[in-house]
């Protein structure tokens, strides 16, 4: 049973479903798994959920829990209660979760309590900052998982340090990059920059949605001022998460941005978003996954957070940890625009075949709860 809930889950689960159901195996030699897809409904808008199912070729969910928004306690609890009866009904042999959102943790916890082995894809990432809800989700999900699939060496090292037995940990690469590699031809054809009247290489892309950056009106106002200043030299496109759009509107900041070089647009579907990023000069973001996508695309990424759980994107890739300081972001953009292009390499195993590796490993083992 595969469980998804929020936007960043969808691009990770699409290649997993294909590999598990055997549709990614052209020779058709691998025995397909009998595989159910559950959507918790953590994200529910067309733009945050439905469009990804269509575009990424994810099958329609077999079960939709329809949970919707809520506080962390309410959301996590409601998912656990609803999934508990689904698990009792369907009795899966394994529950597979991806990433670090509330749905990931809720599904892993209730599966483990029901005695169902849990496989966690994207295990072992750590920002070492427990103020981030995702960090708690990562630590707790890994603690109850039987099989831990890591994207990079740091993930393996973190799990080793936490005492996870080595025979449960597998370095397999990055399933989100599987989706990027698979859709690259469509992404290259899409030419989103032209559609928005932007010249390739002459604009930046912004995403901001972490509660710490957008929930406080004063902090959000400082980010808006910084973006306005950056946009004097580099026009910016800002696909705004619903949380951010609501906060901008609530604070009357959307009207102010309308008169600046910062163009706020609706959340974009996957192909359109990556197309926009791949033709940009740089990206400013507080997202996790975008740090990885920019590394593979070779686009400079300025991460507007104090910590990252994905240090390989800094060590090998194009990522710079700028900090959650608007003034620092202005300086970092100046530096990136005037400095030489950064050299980078794509991390090992980020080659488009991670889901296949995971399916192969799962096929060879007898599943047992941790
Ligand atoms: C969640 C993840 C975060 C991920 C992000 C990507 C957790 C703790 N956080 O944060 O790691 O980076 O998704 O988007 O799981 N909303 C809508 N429509 C939707 C979804 C959300 O309007 O389809 C609004 C709701 O008002 C909701 C708010 O956005 O209250 C936040 O949604 P929620 O799922 O709680 O967290 P995200 O901020 O999206």
GROMACS .gro file of C-alpha atoms and ligand atoms in nm:
model
  409
    1UNK     CA    1   0.000   0.000   0.000
    2UNK     CA    2   0.149   0.331  -0.113
    3UNK     CA    3   0.039   0.647   0.068
    4UNK     CA    4   0.057   1.006  -0.062
    5UNK     CA    5  -0.087   1.328   0.075
    6UNK     CA    6   0.083   1.651  -0.022
    7UNK     CA    7   0.230   1.803  -0.337
    8UNK     CA    8   0.594   1.699  -0.291
    9UNK     CA    9   0.482   1.337  -0.246
   10UNK     CA   10   0.335   1.307  -0.594
   11UNK     CA   11   0.656   1.338  -0.799
   12UNK     CA   12   0.820   1.085  -0.567
   13UNK     CA   13   0.539   0.831  -0.576
   14UNK     CA   14   0.477   0.839  -0.954
   15UNK     CA   15   0.798   0.649  -1.044
   16UNK     CA   16   0.749   0.420  -0.742
   17UNK     CA   17   0.400   0.317  -0.857
   18UNK     CA   18   0.529   0.257  -1.210
   19UNK     CA   19   0.819   0.044  -1.084
   20UNK     CA   20   0.603  -0.154  -0.839
   21UNK     CA   21   0.328  -0.221  -1.089
   22UNK     CA   22   0.587  -0.322  -1.347
   23UNK     CA   23   0.488  -0.059  -1.601
   24UNK     CA   24   0.842   0.086  -1.587
   25UNK     CA   25   0.989  -0.245  -1.698
   26UNK     CA   26   0.984  -0.255  -2.079
   27UNK     CA   27   1.083  -0.622  -2.088
   28UNK     CA   28   0.791  -0.701  -1.858
   29UNK     CA   29   1.010  -0.955  -1.681
   30UNK     CA   30   0.952  -0.833  -1.324
   31UNK     CA   31   0.656  -0.974  -1.134
   32UNK     CA   32   0.425  -0.676  -1.061
   33UNK     CA   33   0.328  -0.604  -0.701
   34UNK     CA   34  -0.040  -0.594  -0.612
   35UNK     CA   35  -0.027  -0.230  -0.517
   36UNK     CA   36  -0.292   0.004  -0.372
   37UNK     CA   37  -0.263   0.385  -0.376
   38UNK     CA   38  -0.408   0.583  -0.084
   39UNK     CA   39  -0.440   0.966  -0.095
   40UNK     CA   40  -0.483   1.121   0.249
   41UNK     CA   41  -0.624   1.444   0.102
   42UNK     CA   42  -0.376   1.663   0.295
   43UNK     CA   43  -0.354   1.861  -0.029
   44UNK     CA   44  -0.681   1.872  -0.218
   45UNK     CA   45  -0.689   2.165  -0.467
   46UNK     CA   46  -0.672   2.093  -0.838
   47UNK     CA   47  -0.351   2.299  -0.855
   48UNK     CA   48  -0.190   2.130  -0.552
   49UNK     CA   49  -0.300   1.773  -0.619
   50UNK     CA   50  -0.520   1.668  -0.915
   51UNK     CA   51  -0.302   1.823  -1.184
   52UNK     CA   52  -0.002   1.620  -1.063
   53UNK     CA   53  -0.192   1.292  -1.093
   54UNK     CA   54  -0.276   1.368  -1.455
   55UNK     CA   55   0.062   1.508  -1.553
   56UNK     CA   56   0.279   1.251  -1.375
   57UNK     CA   57   0.072   0.952  -1.483
   58UNK     CA   58  -0.016   0.859  -1.124
   59UNK     CA   59  -0.311   0.619  -1.115
   60UNK     CA   60  -0.628   0.751  -0.951
   61UNK     CA   61  -0.616   0.670  -0.578
   62UNK     CA   62  -0.788   0.347  -0.477
   63UNK     CA   63  -0.876   0.513  -0.148
   64UNK     CA   64  -0.916   0.886  -0.083
   65UNK     CA   65  -0.929   0.970   0.286
   66UNK     CA   66  -1.034   1.332   0.214
   67UNK     CA   67  -0.870   1.468   0.531
   68UNK     CA   68  -0.802   1.827   0.418
   69UNK     CA   69  -0.641   2.104   0.623
   70UNK     CA   70  -0.607   2.131   1.000
   71UNK     CA   71  -0.358   2.186   1.280
   72UNK     CA   72  -0.070   1.938   1.290
   73UNK     CA   73  -0.241   1.740   1.565
   74UNK     CA   74  -0.579   1.737   1.395
   75UNK     CA   75  -0.441   1.653   1.050
   76UNK     CA   76  -0.203   1.381   1.169
   77UNK     CA   77  -0.465   1.232   1.401
   78UNK     CA   78  -0.743   1.228   1.142
   79UNK     CA   79  -0.517   1.056   0.889
   80UNK     CA   80  -0.423   0.791   1.147
   81UNK     CA   81  -0.784   0.719   1.242
   82UNK     CA   82  -0.899   0.696   0.880
   83UNK     CA   83  -0.603   0.487   0.767
   84UNK     CA   84  -0.637   0.249   1.060
   85UNK     CA   85  -0.966   0.115   0.927
   86UNK     CA   86  -0.830   0.097   0.571
   87UNK     CA   87  -0.534  -0.108   0.698
   88UNK     CA   88  -0.764  -0.340   0.895
   89UNK     CA   89  -0.984  -0.380   0.590
   90UNK     CA   90  -0.718  -0.437   0.328
   91UNK     CA   91  -0.437  -0.595   0.534
   92UNK     CA   92  -0.142  -0.490   0.316
   93UNK     CA   93   0.193  -0.670   0.357
   94UNK     CA   94   0.385  -0.343   0.341
   95UNK     CA   95   0.312   0.030   0.360
   96UNK     CA   96   0.537   0.255   0.151
   97UNK     CA   97   0.566   0.626   0.232
   98UNK     CA   98   0.775   0.902   0.074
   99UNK     CA   99   0.925   1.230   0.197
  100UNK     CA  100   0.857   1.417   0.518
  101UNK     CA  101   0.506   1.565   0.522
  102UNK     CA  102   0.242   1.506   0.790
  103UNK     CA  103   0.081   1.233   0.577
  104UNK     CA  104   0.414   1.048   0.568
  105UNK     CA  105   0.443   1.041   0.946
  106UNK     CA  106   0.076   0.963   1.011
  107UNK     CA  107   0.077   0.667   0.770
  108UNK     CA  108   0.406   0.529   0.900
  109UNK     CA  109   0.294   0.552   1.265
  110UNK     CA  110  -0.039   0.379   1.221
  111UNK     CA  111   0.103   0.110   0.993
  112UNK     CA  112   0.376   0.032   1.246
  113UNK     CA  113   0.117   0.016   1.527
  114UNK     CA  114  -0.090  -0.224   1.315
  115UNK     CA  115   0.218  -0.445   1.276
  116UNK     CA  116   0.258  -0.368   0.906
  117UNK     CA  117   0.621  -0.320   0.791
  118UNK     CA  118   0.693   0.033   0.668
  119UNK     CA  119   0.925   0.129   0.382
  120UNK     CA  120   1.038   0.493   0.389
  121UNK     CA  121   1.163   0.640   0.063
  122UNK     CA  122   1.390   0.946   0.120
  123UNK     CA  123   1.499   0.822   0.461
  124UNK     CA  124   1.778   0.965   0.674
  125UNK     CA  125   1.767   1.332   0.570
  126UNK     CA  126   1.826   1.560   0.869
  127UNK     CA  127   1.833   1.938   0.903
  128UNK     CA  128   1.905   1.901   1.278
  129UNK     CA  129   1.650   2.178   1.334
  130UNK     CA  130   1.348   2.048   1.522
  131UNK     CA  131   1.166   2.380   1.481
  132UNK     CA  132   1.080   2.248   1.134
  133UNK     CA  133   0.778   2.016   1.147
  134UNK     CA  134   0.931   1.817   0.861
  135UNK     CA  135   1.237   1.734   1.076
  136UNK     CA  136   1.014   1.577   1.340
  137UNK     CA  137   0.830   1.389   1.065
  138UNK     CA  138   1.161   1.257   0.926
  139UNK     CA  139   1.304   1.142   1.258
  140UNK     CA  140   0.982   0.978   1.374
  141UNK     CA  141   0.905   0.813   1.037
  142UNK     CA  142   1.254   0.662   1.019
  143UNK     CA  143   1.226   0.539   1.379
  144UNK     CA  144   0.922   0.321   1.296
  145UNK     CA  145   1.030   0.211   0.946
  146UNK     CA  146   1.155  -0.137   0.864
  147UNK     CA  147   1.318  -0.046   0.531
  148UNK     CA  148   1.492   0.284   0.483
  149UNK     CA  149   1.579   0.398   0.132
  150UNK     CA  150   1.827   0.686   0.125
  151UNK     CA  151   1.889   0.936  -0.153
  152UNK     CA  152   2.248   1.017  -0.057
  153UNK     CA  153   2.538   0.911   0.166
  154UNK     CA  154   2.450   1.169   0.434
  155UNK     CA  155   2.117   0.993   0.485
  156UNK     CA  156   2.293   0.661   0.539
  157UNK     CA  157   2.541   0.821   0.783
  158UNK     CA  158   2.261   0.990   0.983
  159UNK     CA  159   2.073   0.663   1.019
  160UNK     CA  160   2.389   0.480   1.123
  161UNK     CA  161   2.450   0.746   1.390
  162UNK     CA  162   2.093   0.695   1.517
  163UNK     CA  163   2.159   0.324   1.555
  164UNK     CA  164   1.945   0.189   1.269
  165UNK     CA  165   2.076  -0.159   1.178
  166UNK     CA  166   2.270  -0.142   0.852
  167UNK     CA  167   2.075  -0.426   0.688
  168UNK     CA  168   1.761  -0.210   0.685
  169UNK     CA  169   1.925   0.085   0.508
  170UNK     CA  170   1.972   0.105   0.132
  171UNK     CA  171   2.139   0.381  -0.070
  172UNK     CA  172   1.927   0.391  -0.386
  173UNK     CA  173   1.931   0.747  -0.524
  174UNK     CA  174   1.652   0.997  -0.563
  175UNK     CA  175   1.305   0.903  -0.688
  176UNK     CA  176   1.209   1.269  -0.737
  177UNK     CA  177   1.491   1.292  -0.988
  178UNK     CA  178   1.345   0.983  -1.163
  179UNK     CA  179   1.044   1.200  -1.244
  180UNK     CA  180   1.263   1.489  -1.359
  181UNK     CA  181   1.466   1.264  -1.589
  182UNK     CA  182   1.155   1.094  -1.730
  183UNK     CA  183   0.977   1.422  -1.807
  184UNK     CA  184   1.279   1.622  -1.928
  185UNK     CA  185   1.184   1.598  -2.298
  186UNK     CA  186   0.836   1.738  -2.219
  187UNK     CA  187   0.985   2.000  -1.989
  188UNK     CA  188   1.225   2.116  -2.264
  189UNK     CA  189   0.936   2.149  -2.510
  190UNK     CA  190   0.711   2.343  -2.274
  191UNK     CA  191   0.887   2.685  -2.292
  192UNK     CA  192   0.708   2.837  -1.998
  193UNK     CA  193   0.938   3.144  -1.993
  194UNK     CA  194   0.823   3.247  -2.341
  195UNK     CA  195   0.463   3.203  -2.234
  196UNK     CA  196   0.522   3.452  -1.952
  197UNK     CA  197   0.715   3.690  -2.187
  198UNK     CA  198   1.042   3.630  -2.006
  199UNK     CA  199   1.384   3.601  -2.172
  200UNK     CA  200   1.565   3.275  -2.083
  201UNK     CA  201   1.845   3.337  -1.832
  202UNK     CA  202   1.716   3.686  -1.744
  203UNK     CA  203   1.468   3.620  -1.464
  204UNK     CA  204   1.453   3.450  -1.126
  205UNK     CA  205   1.197   3.211  -0.976
  206UNK     CA  206   1.079   3.248  -0.616
  207UNK     CA  207   0.894   3.005  -0.392
  208UNK     CA  208   0.824   3.078  -0.025
  209UNK     CA  209   0.581   2.883   0.189
  210UNK     CA  210   0.749   2.779   0.516
  211UNK     CA  211   0.538   2.897   0.809
  212UNK     CA  212   0.853   3.063   0.954
  213UNK     CA  213   0.885   3.282   0.642
  214UNK     CA  214   0.522   3.361   0.558
  215UNK     CA  215   0.297   3.327   0.863
  216UNK     CA  216   0.415   3.641   1.043
  217UNK     CA  217   0.301   3.958   0.864
  218UNK     CA  218   0.614   4.152   0.962
  219UNK     CA  219   0.850   3.879   0.836
  220UNK     CA  220   0.653   3.839   0.515
  221UNK     CA  221   0.662   4.217   0.463
  222UNK     CA  222   1.043   4.211   0.490
  223UNK     CA  223   1.060   3.934   0.231
  224UNK     CA  224   0.835   4.132  -0.001
  225UNK     CA  225   1.060   4.440   0.031
  226UNK     CA  226   1.368   4.228  -0.042
  227UNK     CA  227   1.206   4.070  -0.347
  228UNK     CA  228   1.105   4.413  -0.478
  229UNK     CA  229   1.467   4.529  -0.452
  230UNK     CA  230   1.602   4.216  -0.620
  231UNK     CA  231   1.347   4.255  -0.901
  232UNK     CA  232   1.491   4.595  -0.998
  233UNK     CA  233   1.784   4.403  -1.154
  234UNK     CA  234   1.627   4.063  -1.210
  235UNK     CA  235   1.254   4.023  -1.280
  236UNK     CA  236   1.104   3.756  -1.054
  237UNK     CA  237   0.821   3.507  -1.102
  238UNK     CA  238   0.662   3.387  -0.780
  239UNK     CA  239   0.426   3.087  -0.806
  240UNK     CA  240   0.257   3.126  -0.469
  241UNK     CA  241   0.150   2.834  -0.249
  242UNK     CA  242  -0.211   2.880  -0.123
  243UNK     CA  243  -0.080   2.948   0.228
  244UNK     CA  244   0.148   3.227   0.096
  245UNK     CA  245  -0.116   3.371  -0.137
  246UNK     CA  246  -0.361   3.392   0.153
  247UNK     CA  247  -0.104   3.564   0.377
  248UNK     CA  248  -0.004   3.810   0.104
  249UNK     CA  249  -0.368   3.900   0.043
  250UNK     CA  250  -0.444   3.918   0.418
  251UNK     CA  251  -0.162   4.167   0.469
  252UNK     CA  252  -0.247   4.369   0.156
  253UNK     CA  253   0.099   4.285   0.018
  254UNK     CA  254  -0.035   4.136  -0.306
  255UNK     CA  255  -0.139   4.481  -0.429
  256UNK     CA  256   0.207   4.619  -0.351
  257UNK     CA  257   0.377   4.338  -0.546
  258UNK     CA  258   0.145   4.396  -0.842
  259UNK     CA  259   0.323   4.727  -0.904
  260UNK     CA  260   0.674   4.576  -0.882
  261UNK     CA  261   0.899   4.349  -1.087
  262UNK     CA  262   0.773   4.049  -0.890
  263UNK     CA  263   0.501   3.862  -1.072
  264UNK     CA  264   0.289   3.648  -0.840
  265UNK     CA  265   0.122   3.360  -1.026
  266UNK     CA  266  -0.088   3.059  -0.925
  267UNK     CA  267   0.092   2.737  -0.818
  268UNK     CA  268   0.214   2.574  -1.141
  269UNK     CA  269   0.184   2.213  -1.252
  270UNK     CA  270   0.508   2.010  -1.249
  271UNK     CA  271   0.616   2.038  -1.615
  272UNK     CA  272   0.540   2.411  -1.626
  273UNK     CA  273   0.723   2.480  -1.301
  274UNK     CA  274   1.037   2.287  -1.391
  275UNK     CA  275   1.038   2.442  -1.738
  276UNK     CA  276   1.032   2.787  -1.576
  277UNK     CA  277   1.314   2.692  -1.337
  278UNK     CA  278   1.529   2.533  -1.608
  279UNK     CA  279   1.535   2.856  -1.812
  280UNK     CA  280   1.586   3.086  -1.515
  281UNK     CA  281   1.900   3.271  -1.403
  282UNK     CA  282   1.855   3.157  -1.043
  283UNK     CA  283   1.600   3.033  -0.791
  284UNK     CA  284   1.517   3.173  -0.446
  285UNK     CA  285   1.335   2.915  -0.234
  286UNK     CA  286   1.259   2.775   0.109
  287UNK     CA  287   1.149   2.440  -0.040
  288UNK     CA  288   1.329   2.111   0.017
  289UNK     CA  289   1.285   1.938  -0.318
  290UNK     CA  290   1.368   2.240  -0.532
  291UNK     CA  291   1.722   2.237  -0.388
  292UNK     CA  292   1.761   1.894  -0.550
  293UNK     CA  293   1.591   1.975  -0.881
  294UNK     CA  294   1.806   2.287  -0.935
  295UNK     CA  295   2.118   2.081  -0.865
  296UNK     CA  296   2.030   1.838  -1.143
  297UNK     CA  297   1.933   2.121  -1.380
  298UNK     CA  298   2.250   2.320  -1.298
  299UNK     CA  299   2.053   2.630  -1.196
  300UNK     CA  300   2.189   2.831  -0.898
  301UNK     CA  301   1.964   2.787  -0.594
  302UNK     CA  302   1.964   3.034  -0.303
  303UNK     CA  303   1.796   2.861  -0.010
  304UNK     CA  304   1.616   3.102   0.221
  305UNK     CA  305   1.645   2.893   0.536
  306UNK     CA  306   1.891   2.855   0.823
  307UNK     CA  307   1.944   2.484   0.766
  308UNK     CA  308   1.912   2.222   0.498
  309UNK     CA  309   1.847   1.849   0.524
  310UNK     CA  310   2.004   1.810   0.180
  311UNK     CA  311   2.372   1.911   0.227
  312UNK     CA  312   2.483   1.722  -0.084
  313UNK     CA  313   2.316   1.994  -0.293
  314UNK     CA  314   2.561   2.243  -0.140
  315UNK     CA  315   2.867   2.018  -0.146
  316UNK     CA  316   2.826   1.890  -0.501
  317UNK     CA  317   2.538   2.086  -0.647
  318UNK     CA  318   2.429   2.443  -0.712
  319UNK     CA  319   2.273   2.522  -0.375
  320UNK     CA  320   2.378   2.800  -0.135
  321UNK     CA  321   2.234   2.826   0.215
  322UNK     CA  322   2.159   3.197   0.239
  323UNK     CA  323   1.971   3.197   0.572
  324UNK     CA  324   1.626   3.322   0.655
  325UNK     CA  325   1.732   3.688   0.639
  326UNK     CA  326   1.581   3.901   0.360
  327UNK     CA  327   1.884   4.134   0.357
  328UNK     CA  328   2.116   3.835   0.309
  329UNK     CA  329   1.906   3.723   0.013
  330UNK     CA  330   1.951   4.061  -0.159
  331UNK     CA  331   2.330   4.034  -0.115
  332UNK     CA  332   2.336   3.670  -0.228
  333UNK     CA  333   2.154   3.758  -0.550
  334UNK     CA  334   2.399   4.045  -0.617
  335UNK     CA  335   2.686   3.801  -0.564
  336UNK     CA  336   2.534   3.535  -0.788
  337UNK     CA  337   2.466   3.786  -1.068
  338UNK     CA  338   2.817   3.933  -1.064
  339UNK     CA  339   3.021   3.619  -0.986
  340UNK     CA  340   3.140   3.342  -1.221
  341UNK     CA  341   2.903   3.050  -1.292
  342UNK     CA  342   2.927   2.779  -1.030
  343UNK     CA  343   3.062   2.437  -1.124
  344UNK     CA  344   2.860   2.143  -1.001
  345UNK     CA  345   2.811   1.770  -1.031
  346UNK     CA  346   2.497   1.561  -1.001
  347UNK     CA  347   2.510   1.342  -0.685
  348UNK     CA  348   2.574   0.969  -0.736
  349UNK     CA  349   2.269   0.756  -0.826
  350UNK     CA  350   2.051   1.058  -0.911
  351UNK     CA  351   2.015   0.900  -1.252
  352UNK     CA  352   1.645   0.833  -1.303
  353UNK     CA  353   1.655   0.471  -1.184
  354UNK     CA  354   1.604   0.493  -0.807
  355UNK     CA  355   1.247   0.359  -0.806
  356UNK     CA  356   1.357   0.059  -1.010
  357UNK     CA  357   1.632  -0.013  -0.754
  358UNK     CA  358   1.384   0.011  -0.466
  359UNK     CA  359   1.135  -0.222  -0.639
  360UNK     CA  360   1.419  -0.467  -0.706
  361UNK     CA  361   1.526  -0.468  -0.339
  362UNK     CA  362   1.167  -0.508  -0.216
  363UNK     CA  363   1.118  -0.797  -0.456
  364UNK     CA  364   1.417  -0.985  -0.317
  365UNK     CA  365   1.328  -0.966   0.052
  366UNK     CA  366   1.083  -1.122   0.291
  367UNK     CA  367   0.896  -0.837   0.464
  368UNK     CA  368   0.901  -0.817   0.840
  369UNK     CA  369   0.793  -0.540   1.078
  370UNK     CA  370   1.083  -0.357   1.248
  371LIG     C1  371   0.307   2.079   0.332
  371LIG     C2  372   0.425   2.011   0.398
  371LIG     C3  373   0.556   2.076   0.351
  371LIG     C4  374   0.563   2.084   0.200
  371LIG     C5  375   0.439   2.152   0.149
  371LIG     C6  376   0.439   2.160  -0.002
  371LIG     C7  377   0.379   1.928   0.624
  371LIG     C8  378   0.410   1.949   0.768
  371LIG     N1  379   0.422   2.025   0.542
  371LIG     O1  380   0.304   2.212   0.384
  371LIG     O2  381   0.664   2.001   0.399
  371LIG     O3  382   0.677   2.157   0.163
  371LIG     O4  383   0.325   2.079   0.193
  371LIG     O5  384   0.329   2.224  -0.051
  371LIG     O6  385   0.320   1.829   0.589
  371LIG     N2  386  -0.398   2.454   0.116
  371LIG     C9  387  -0.489   2.478   0.017
  371LIG     N3  388  -0.505   2.383  -0.080
  371LIG    C10  389  -0.434   2.269  -0.082
  371LIG    C11  390  -0.340   2.246   0.020
  371LIG    C12  391  -0.322   2.340   0.118
  371LIG     O7  392  -0.556   2.580   0.014
  371LIG     O8  393  -0.456   2.186  -0.172
  371LIG    C13  394  -0.381   2.554   0.222
  371LIG    C14  395  -0.470   2.521   0.341
  371LIG     O9  396  -0.536   2.636   0.380
  371LIG    C15  397  -0.375   2.476   0.449
  371LIG    C16  398  -0.244   2.543   0.407
  371LIG    O10  399  -0.248   2.557   0.266
  371LIG    O11  400  -0.412   2.516   0.577
  371LIG    C17  401  -0.125   2.459   0.446
  371LIG    O12  402  -0.140   2.324   0.400
  371LIG     P1  403  -0.071   2.203   0.482
  371LIG    O13  404  -0.091   2.076   0.412
  371LIG    O14  405  -0.111   2.211   0.624
  371LIG    O15  406   0.083   2.240   0.483
  371LIG     P2  407   0.175   2.302   0.369
  371LIG    O16  408   0.214   2.437   0.414
  371LIG    O17  409   0.116   2.288   0.233
   0.00000   0.00000   0.00000
